PDB file of C-alpha atoms in Angstrom:
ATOM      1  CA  UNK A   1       0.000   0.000   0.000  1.00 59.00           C
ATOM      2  CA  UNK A   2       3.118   2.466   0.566  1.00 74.00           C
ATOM      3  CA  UNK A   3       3.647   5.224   2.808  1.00 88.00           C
ATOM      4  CA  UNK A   4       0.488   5.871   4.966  1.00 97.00           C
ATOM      5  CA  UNK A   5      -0.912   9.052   4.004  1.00 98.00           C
ATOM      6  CA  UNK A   6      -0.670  12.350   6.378  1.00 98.00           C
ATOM      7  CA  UNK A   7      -3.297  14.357   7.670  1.00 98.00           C
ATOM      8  CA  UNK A   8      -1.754  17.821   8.530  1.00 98.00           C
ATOM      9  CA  UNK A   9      -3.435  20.362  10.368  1.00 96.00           C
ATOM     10  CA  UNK A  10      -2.043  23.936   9.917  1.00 93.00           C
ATOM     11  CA  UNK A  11      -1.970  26.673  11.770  1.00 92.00           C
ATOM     12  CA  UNK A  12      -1.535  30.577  11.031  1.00 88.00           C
ATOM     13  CA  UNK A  13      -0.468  32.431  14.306  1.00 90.00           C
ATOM     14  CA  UNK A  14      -0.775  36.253  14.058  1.00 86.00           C
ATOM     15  CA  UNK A  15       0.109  38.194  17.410  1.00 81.00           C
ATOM     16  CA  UNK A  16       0.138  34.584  19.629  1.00 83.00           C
ATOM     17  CA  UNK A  17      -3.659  33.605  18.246  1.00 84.00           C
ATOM     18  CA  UNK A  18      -4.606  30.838  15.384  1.00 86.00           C
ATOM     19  CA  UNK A  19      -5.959  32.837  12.654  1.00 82.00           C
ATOM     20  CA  UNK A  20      -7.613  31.586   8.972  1.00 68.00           C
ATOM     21  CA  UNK A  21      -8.276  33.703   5.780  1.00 63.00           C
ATOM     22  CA  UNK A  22      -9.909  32.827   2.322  1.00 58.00           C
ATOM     23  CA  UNK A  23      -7.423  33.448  -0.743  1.00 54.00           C
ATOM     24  CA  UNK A  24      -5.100  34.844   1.687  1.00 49.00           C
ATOM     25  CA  UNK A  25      -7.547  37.508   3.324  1.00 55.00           C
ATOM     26  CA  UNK A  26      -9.984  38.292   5.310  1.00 58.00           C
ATOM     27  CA  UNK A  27      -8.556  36.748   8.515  1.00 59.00           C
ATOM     28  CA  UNK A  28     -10.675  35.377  11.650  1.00 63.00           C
ATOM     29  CA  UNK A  29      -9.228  34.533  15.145  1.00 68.00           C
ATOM     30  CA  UNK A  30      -9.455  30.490  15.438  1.00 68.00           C
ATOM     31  CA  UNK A  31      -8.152  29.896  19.128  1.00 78.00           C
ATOM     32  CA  UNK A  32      -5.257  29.372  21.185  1.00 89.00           C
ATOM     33  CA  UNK A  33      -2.746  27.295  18.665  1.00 92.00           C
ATOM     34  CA  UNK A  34      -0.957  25.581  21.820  1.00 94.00           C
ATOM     35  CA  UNK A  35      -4.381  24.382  22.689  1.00 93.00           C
ATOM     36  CA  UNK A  36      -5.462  23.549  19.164  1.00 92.00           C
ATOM     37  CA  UNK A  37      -2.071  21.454  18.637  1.00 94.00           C
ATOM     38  CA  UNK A  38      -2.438  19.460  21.525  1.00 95.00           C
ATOM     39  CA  UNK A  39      -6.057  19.102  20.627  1.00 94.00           C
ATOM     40  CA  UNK A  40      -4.946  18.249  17.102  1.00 95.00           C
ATOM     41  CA  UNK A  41      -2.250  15.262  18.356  1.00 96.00           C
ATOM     42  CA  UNK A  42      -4.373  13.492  20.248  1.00 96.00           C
ATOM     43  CA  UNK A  43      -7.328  13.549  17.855  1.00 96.00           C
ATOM     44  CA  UNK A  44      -4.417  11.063  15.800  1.00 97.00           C
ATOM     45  CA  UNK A  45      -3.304  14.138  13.275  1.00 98.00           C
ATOM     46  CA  UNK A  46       0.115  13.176  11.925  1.00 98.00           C
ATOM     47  CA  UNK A  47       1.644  16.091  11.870  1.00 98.00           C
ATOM     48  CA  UNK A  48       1.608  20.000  12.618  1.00 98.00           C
ATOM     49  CA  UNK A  49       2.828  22.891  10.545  1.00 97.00           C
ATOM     50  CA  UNK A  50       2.238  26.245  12.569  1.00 95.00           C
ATOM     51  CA  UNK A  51       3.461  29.732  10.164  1.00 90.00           C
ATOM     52  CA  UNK A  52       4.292  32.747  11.472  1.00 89.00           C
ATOM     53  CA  UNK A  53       2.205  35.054   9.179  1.00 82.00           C
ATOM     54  CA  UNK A  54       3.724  37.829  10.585  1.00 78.00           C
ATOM     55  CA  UNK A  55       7.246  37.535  11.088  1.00 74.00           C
ATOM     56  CA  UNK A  56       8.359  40.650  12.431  1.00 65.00           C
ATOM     57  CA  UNK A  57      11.016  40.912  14.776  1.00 66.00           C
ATOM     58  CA  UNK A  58       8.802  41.579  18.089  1.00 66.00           C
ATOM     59  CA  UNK A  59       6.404  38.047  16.388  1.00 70.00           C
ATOM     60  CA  UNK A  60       9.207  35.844  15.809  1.00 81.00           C
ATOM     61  CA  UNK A  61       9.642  36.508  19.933  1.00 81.00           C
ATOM     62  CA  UNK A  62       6.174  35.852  20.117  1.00 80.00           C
ATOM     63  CA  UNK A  63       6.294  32.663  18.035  1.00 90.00           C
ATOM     64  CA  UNK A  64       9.678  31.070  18.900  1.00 92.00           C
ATOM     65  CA  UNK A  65       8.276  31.355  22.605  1.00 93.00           C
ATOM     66  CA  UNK A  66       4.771  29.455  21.323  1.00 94.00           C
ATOM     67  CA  UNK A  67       6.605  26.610  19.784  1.00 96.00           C
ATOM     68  CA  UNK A  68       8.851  25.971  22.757  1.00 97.00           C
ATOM     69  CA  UNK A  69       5.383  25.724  24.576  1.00 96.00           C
ATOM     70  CA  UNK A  70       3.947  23.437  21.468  1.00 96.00           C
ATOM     71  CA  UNK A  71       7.050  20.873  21.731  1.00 97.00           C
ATOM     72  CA  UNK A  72       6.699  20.417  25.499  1.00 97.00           C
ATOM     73  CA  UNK A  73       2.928  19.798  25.072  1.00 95.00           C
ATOM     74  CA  UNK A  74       2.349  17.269  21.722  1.00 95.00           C
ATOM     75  CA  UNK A  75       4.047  14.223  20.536  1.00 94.00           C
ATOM     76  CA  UNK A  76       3.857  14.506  16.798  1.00 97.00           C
ATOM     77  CA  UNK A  77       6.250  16.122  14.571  1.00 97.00           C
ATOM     78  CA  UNK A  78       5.620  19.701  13.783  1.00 98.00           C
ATOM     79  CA  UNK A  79       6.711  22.406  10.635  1.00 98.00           C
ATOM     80  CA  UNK A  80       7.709  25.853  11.089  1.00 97.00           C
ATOM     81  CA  UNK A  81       7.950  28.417   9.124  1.00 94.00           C
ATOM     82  CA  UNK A  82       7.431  32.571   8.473  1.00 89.00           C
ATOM     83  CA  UNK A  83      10.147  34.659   8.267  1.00 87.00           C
ATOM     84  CA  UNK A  84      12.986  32.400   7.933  1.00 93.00           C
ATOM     85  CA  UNK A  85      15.977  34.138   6.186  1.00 92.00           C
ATOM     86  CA  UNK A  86      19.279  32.570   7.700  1.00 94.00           C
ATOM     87  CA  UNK A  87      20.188  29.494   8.760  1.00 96.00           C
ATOM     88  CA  UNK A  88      20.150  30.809  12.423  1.00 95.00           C
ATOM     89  CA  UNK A  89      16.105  31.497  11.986  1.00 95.00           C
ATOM     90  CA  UNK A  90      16.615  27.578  11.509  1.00 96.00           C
ATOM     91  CA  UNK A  91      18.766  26.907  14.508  1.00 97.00           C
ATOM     92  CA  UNK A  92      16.406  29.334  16.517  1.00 95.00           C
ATOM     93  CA  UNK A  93      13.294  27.293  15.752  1.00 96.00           C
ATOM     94  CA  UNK A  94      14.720  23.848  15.836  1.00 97.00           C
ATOM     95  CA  UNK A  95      16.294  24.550  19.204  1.00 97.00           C
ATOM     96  CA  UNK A  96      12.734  25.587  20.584  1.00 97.00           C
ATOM     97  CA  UNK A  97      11.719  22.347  19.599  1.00 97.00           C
ATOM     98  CA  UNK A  98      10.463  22.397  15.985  1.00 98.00           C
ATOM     99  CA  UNK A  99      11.220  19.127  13.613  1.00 98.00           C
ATOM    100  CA  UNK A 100      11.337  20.779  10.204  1.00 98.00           C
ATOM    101  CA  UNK A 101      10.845  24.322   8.869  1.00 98.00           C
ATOM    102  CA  UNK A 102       9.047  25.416   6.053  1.00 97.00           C
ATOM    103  CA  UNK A 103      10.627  28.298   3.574  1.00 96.00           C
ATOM    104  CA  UNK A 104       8.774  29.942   1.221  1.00 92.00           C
ATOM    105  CA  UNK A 105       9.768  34.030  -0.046  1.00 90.00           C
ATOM    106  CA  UNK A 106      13.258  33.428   1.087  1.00 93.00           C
ATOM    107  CA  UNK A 107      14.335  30.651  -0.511  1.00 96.00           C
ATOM    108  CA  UNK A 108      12.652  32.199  -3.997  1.00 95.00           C
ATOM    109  CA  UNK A 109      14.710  35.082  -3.348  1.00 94.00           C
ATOM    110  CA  UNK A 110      18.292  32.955  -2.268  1.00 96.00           C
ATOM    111  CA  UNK A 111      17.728  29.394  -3.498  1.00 98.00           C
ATOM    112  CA  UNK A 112      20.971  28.534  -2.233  1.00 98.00           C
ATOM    113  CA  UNK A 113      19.256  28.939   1.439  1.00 98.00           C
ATOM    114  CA  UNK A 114      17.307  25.672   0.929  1.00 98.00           C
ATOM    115  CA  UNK A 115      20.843  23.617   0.397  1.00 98.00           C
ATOM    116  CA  UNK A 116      22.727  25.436   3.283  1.00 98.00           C
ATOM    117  CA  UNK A 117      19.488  23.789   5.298  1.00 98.00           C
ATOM    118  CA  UNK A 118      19.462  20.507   3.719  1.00 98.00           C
ATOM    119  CA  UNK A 119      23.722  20.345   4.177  1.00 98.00           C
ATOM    120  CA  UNK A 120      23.675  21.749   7.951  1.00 98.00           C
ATOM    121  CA  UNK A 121      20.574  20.493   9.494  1.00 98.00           C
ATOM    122  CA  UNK A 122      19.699  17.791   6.833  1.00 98.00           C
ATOM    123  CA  UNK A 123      16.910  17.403   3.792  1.00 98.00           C
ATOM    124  CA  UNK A 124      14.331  15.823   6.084  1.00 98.00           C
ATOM    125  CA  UNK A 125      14.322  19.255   7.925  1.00 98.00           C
ATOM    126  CA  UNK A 126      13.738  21.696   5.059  1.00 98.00           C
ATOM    127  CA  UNK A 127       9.876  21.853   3.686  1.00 98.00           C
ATOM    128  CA  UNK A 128       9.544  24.025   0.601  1.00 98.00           C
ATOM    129  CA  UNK A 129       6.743  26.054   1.042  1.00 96.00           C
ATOM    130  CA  UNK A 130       5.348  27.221  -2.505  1.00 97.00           C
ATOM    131  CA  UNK A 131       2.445  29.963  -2.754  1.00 94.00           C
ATOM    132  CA  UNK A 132       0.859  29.381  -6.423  1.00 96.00           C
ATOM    133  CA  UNK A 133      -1.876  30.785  -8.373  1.00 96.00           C
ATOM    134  CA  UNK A 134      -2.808  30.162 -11.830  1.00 95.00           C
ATOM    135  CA  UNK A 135      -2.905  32.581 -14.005  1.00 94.00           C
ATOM    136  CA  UNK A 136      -4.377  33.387 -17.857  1.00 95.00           C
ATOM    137  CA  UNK A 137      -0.476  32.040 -18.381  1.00 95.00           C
ATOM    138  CA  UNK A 138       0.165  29.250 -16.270  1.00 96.00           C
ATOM    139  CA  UNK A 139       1.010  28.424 -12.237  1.00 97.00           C
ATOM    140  CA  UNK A 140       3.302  31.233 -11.192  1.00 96.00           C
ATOM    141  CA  UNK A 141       4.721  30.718  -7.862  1.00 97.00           C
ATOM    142  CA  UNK A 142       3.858  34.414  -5.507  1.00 94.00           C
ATOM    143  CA  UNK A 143       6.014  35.457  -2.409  1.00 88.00           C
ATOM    144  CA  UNK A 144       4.708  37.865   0.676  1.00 78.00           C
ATOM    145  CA  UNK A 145       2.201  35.803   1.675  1.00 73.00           C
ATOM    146  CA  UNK A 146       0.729  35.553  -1.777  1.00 78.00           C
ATOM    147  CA  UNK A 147       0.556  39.382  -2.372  1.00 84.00           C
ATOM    148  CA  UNK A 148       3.903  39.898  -5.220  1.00 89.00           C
ATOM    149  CA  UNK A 149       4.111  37.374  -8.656  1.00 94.00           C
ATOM    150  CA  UNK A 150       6.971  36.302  -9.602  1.00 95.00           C
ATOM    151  CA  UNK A 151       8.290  35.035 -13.176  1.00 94.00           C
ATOM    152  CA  UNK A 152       8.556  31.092 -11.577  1.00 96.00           C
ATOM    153  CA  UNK A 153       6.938  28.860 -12.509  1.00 97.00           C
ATOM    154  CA  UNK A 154       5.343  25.971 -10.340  1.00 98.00           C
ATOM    155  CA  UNK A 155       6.671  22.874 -11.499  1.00 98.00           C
ATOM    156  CA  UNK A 156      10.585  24.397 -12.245  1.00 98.00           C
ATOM    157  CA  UNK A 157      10.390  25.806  -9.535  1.00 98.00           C
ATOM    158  CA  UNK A 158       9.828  22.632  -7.353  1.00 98.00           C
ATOM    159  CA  UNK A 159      12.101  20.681  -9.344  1.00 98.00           C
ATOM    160  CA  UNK A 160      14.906  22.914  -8.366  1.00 98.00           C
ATOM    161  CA  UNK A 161      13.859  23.162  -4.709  1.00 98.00           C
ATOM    162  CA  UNK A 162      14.368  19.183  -5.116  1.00 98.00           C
ATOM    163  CA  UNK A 163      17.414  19.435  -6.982  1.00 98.00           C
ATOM    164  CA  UNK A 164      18.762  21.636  -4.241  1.00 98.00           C
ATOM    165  CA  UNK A 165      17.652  19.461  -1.019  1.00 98.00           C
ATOM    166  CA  UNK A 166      14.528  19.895  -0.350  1.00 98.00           C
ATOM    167  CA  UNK A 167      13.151  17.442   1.361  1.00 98.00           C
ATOM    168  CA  UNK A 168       9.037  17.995   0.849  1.00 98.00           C
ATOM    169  CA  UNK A 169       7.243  20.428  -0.782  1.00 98.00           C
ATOM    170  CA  UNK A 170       4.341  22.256   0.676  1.00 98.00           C
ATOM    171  CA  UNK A 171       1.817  23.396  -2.571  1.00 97.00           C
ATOM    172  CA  UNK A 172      -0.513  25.961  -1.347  1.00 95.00           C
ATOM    173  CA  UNK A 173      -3.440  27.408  -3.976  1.00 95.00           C
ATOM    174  CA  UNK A 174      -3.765  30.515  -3.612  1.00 92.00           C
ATOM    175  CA  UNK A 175      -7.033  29.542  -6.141  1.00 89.00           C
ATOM    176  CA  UNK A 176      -8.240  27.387  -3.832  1.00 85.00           C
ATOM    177  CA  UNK A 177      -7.198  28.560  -0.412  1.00 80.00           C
ATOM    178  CA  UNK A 178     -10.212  28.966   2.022  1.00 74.00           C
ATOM    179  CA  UNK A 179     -12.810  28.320  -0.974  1.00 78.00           C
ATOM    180  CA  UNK A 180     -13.717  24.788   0.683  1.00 87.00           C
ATOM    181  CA  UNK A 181     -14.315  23.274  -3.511  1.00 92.00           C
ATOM    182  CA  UNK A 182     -11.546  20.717  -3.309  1.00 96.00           C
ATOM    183  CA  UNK A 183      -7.741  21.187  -3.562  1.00 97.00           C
ATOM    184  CA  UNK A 184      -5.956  21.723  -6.943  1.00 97.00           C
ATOM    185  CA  UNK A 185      -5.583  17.784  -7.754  1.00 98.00           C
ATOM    186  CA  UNK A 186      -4.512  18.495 -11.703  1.00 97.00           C
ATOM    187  CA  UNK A 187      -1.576  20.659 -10.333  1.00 98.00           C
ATOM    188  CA  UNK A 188      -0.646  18.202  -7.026  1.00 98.00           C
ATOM    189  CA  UNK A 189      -0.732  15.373  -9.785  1.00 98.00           C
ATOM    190  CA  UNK A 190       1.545  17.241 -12.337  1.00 98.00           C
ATOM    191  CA  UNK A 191       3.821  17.400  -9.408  1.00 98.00           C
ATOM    192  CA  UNK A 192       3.813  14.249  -7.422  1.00 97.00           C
ATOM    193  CA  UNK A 193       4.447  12.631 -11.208  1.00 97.00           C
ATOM    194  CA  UNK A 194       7.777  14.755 -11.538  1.00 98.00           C
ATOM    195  CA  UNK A 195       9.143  14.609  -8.084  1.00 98.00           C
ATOM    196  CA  UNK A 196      10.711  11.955  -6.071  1.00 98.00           C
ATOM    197  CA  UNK A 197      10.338  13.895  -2.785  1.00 98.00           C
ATOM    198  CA  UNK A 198       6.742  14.150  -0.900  1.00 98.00           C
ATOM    199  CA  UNK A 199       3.915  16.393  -1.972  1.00 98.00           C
ATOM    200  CA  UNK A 200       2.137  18.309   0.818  1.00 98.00           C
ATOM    201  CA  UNK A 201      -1.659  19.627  -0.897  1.00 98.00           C
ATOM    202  CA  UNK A 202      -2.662  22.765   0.530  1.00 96.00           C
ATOM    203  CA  UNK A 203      -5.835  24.388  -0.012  1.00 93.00           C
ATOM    204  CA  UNK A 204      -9.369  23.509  -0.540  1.00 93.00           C
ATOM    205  CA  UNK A 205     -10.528  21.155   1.602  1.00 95.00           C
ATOM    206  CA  UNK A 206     -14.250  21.910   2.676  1.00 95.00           C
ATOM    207  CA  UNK A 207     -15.544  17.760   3.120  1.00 96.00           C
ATOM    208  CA  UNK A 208     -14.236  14.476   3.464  1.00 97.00           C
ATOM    209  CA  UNK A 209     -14.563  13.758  -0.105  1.00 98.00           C
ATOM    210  CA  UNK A 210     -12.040  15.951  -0.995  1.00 98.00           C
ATOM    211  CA  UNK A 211      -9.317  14.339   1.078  1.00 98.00           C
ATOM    212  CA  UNK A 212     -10.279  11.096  -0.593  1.00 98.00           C
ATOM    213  CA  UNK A 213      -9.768  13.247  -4.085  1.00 98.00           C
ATOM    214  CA  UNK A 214      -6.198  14.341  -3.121  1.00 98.00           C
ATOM    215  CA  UNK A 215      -5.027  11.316  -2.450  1.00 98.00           C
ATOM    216  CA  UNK A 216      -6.323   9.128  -5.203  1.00 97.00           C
ATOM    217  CA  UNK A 217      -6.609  11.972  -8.005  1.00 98.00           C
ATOM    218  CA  UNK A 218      -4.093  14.414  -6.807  1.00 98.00           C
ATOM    219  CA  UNK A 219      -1.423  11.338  -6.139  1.00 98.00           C
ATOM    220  CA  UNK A 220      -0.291  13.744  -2.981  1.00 98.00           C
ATOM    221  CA  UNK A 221       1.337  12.195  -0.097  1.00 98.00           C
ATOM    222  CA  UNK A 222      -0.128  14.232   2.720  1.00 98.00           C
ATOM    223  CA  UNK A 223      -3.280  16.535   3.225  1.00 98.00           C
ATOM    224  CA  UNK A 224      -3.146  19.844   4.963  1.00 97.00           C
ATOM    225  CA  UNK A 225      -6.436  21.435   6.030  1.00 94.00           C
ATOM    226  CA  UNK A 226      -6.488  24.773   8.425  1.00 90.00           C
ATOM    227  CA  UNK A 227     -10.636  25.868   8.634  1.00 86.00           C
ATOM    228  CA  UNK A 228     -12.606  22.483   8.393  1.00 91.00           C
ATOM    229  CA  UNK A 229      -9.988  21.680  11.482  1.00 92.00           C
ATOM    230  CA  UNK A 230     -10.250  24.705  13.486  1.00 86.00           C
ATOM    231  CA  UNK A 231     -13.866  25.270  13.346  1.00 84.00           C
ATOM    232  CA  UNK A 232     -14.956  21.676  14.376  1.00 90.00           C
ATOM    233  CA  UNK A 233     -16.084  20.731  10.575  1.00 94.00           C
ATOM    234  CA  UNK A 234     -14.412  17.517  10.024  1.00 96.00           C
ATOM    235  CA  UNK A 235     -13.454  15.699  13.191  1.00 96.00           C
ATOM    236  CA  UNK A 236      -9.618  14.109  12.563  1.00 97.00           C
ATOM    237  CA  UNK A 237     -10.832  10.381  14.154  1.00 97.00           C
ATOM    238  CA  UNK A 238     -13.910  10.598  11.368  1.00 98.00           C
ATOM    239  CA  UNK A 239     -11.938  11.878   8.376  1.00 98.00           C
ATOM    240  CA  UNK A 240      -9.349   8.746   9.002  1.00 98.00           C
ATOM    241  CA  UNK A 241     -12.308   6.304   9.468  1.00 98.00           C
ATOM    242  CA  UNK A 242     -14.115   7.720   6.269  1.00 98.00           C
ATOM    243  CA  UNK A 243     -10.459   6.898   4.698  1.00 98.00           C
ATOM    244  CA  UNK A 244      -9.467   4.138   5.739  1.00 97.00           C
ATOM    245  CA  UNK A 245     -12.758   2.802   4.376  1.00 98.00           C
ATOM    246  CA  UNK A 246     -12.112   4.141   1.451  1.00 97.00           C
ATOM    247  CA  UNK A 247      -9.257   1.955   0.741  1.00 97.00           C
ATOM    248  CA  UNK A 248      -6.633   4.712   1.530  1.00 97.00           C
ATOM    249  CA  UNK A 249      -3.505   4.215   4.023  1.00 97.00           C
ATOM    250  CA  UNK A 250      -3.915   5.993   6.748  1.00 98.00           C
ATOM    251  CA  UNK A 251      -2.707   5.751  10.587  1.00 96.00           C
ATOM    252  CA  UNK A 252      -5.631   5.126  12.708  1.00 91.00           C
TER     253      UNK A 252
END
């Protein structure tokens, strides 16, 4: 059967609270995200990814203190990522307790940053985050948190990222993000047929029918969901059951 798929919770911290959007905006408070990840492991989620949506200097205190609180409260491995420039935004996170980060802007910007990662810390550590909206001319990845285009596109982009040490990619649509219609299976498949490395899906999950989709149509090796988490929409325990019947792998 393979690898099991992963069900992946994520959570966007602003200012110390959970916080979720729809294509990027319009953002509503969504709890305490120590709470919610401890919540979230033992309700059997696989993993965590927490992000930093602002990463200014006085949030990355904020934040660095929240995931030293995270790591002494859950079980399951858990992403960061937001404003991580340098290797020692790296060092700072994974001493606090963090198992991988996640870079996104920076590593578009210096693409050498995601092989310094991969050759200090190792390639299971660094997730490439990718932001990606199609246009009338393709996927073209976005940095900023979604708001600047850039002339990159999707697929070369994550090639390189693999080429370079990447050790996961992290595919957000920005198309799909918060619109609850189902995640962006042509693109995740396009993807998870060219890489070797696994393929996070993120964006668009509104039932359990869609994480069925991802996995079977969008070939994508793990599922990451923030709203139909947060607000009590899809219960983790039922999703897996609802999967597992399904015929996919999944840790129950």
């Amino acid at each position: 059967m393979g690898l099991a798929k992963r069900i992946i919770p994520c959570l966007d911290v602003k200012d110390g609270q959970t916080v979720k959007g729809t294509n990027f905006v319009d953002l509503r408070q969504a709890g305490d995200p120590v709470a919610l990840g401890k919540a979230y492991s033992k309700a059997g989620a696989d993993e965590l990814v927490f992000l930093d949506i602002t990463a200014s200097f006085e949030g990355r205190k904020t934040f660095t203190e929240m995931v030293t609180k995270v790591a002494q409260e859950i079980n399951i491995p858990f992403t960061v990522g937001g404003g991580i420039n340098e290797l020692a935004d790296v060092e700072r996170l994974l001493y606090a307790g963090a198992d991988k980060v996640s870079v996104n802007s920076a590593a578009l910007r210096h693409p050498e940053l995601i092989e310094e990662i991969a050759r200090r810390f190792g390639s299971q550590v660094c997730v490439c985050a990718i932001d990606a909206r199609l246009d009338a001319d393709g996927w073209h990845c976005y940095l900023k948190g979604g708001r600047e285009r850039t002339d990159r596109q999707l697929l070369e982009w994550a090639k390189e990222a693999q080429e370079r040490g990447a050790g996961e990619i992290l595919f957000t649509s920005m198309n799909h993000d918060g619109v609850k219609n189902g995640y962006a299976n042509e693109a995740l498949r396009m993807l998870a047929d060219h890489l070797s490395i696994p393929v996070i899906a993120s964006g668009g999950a509104g039932c359990r029918e869609h994480f069925l989709d991802v996995f079977t149509q969008g070939h994508a090796d793990a599922a990451l969901a923030a709203s139909v988490f947060h607000f009590g929409e899809i219960p983790i325990p039922e999703l897996k059951a609802y999967l597992k019947a399904e015929g996919v792998n999944v840790r129950i």
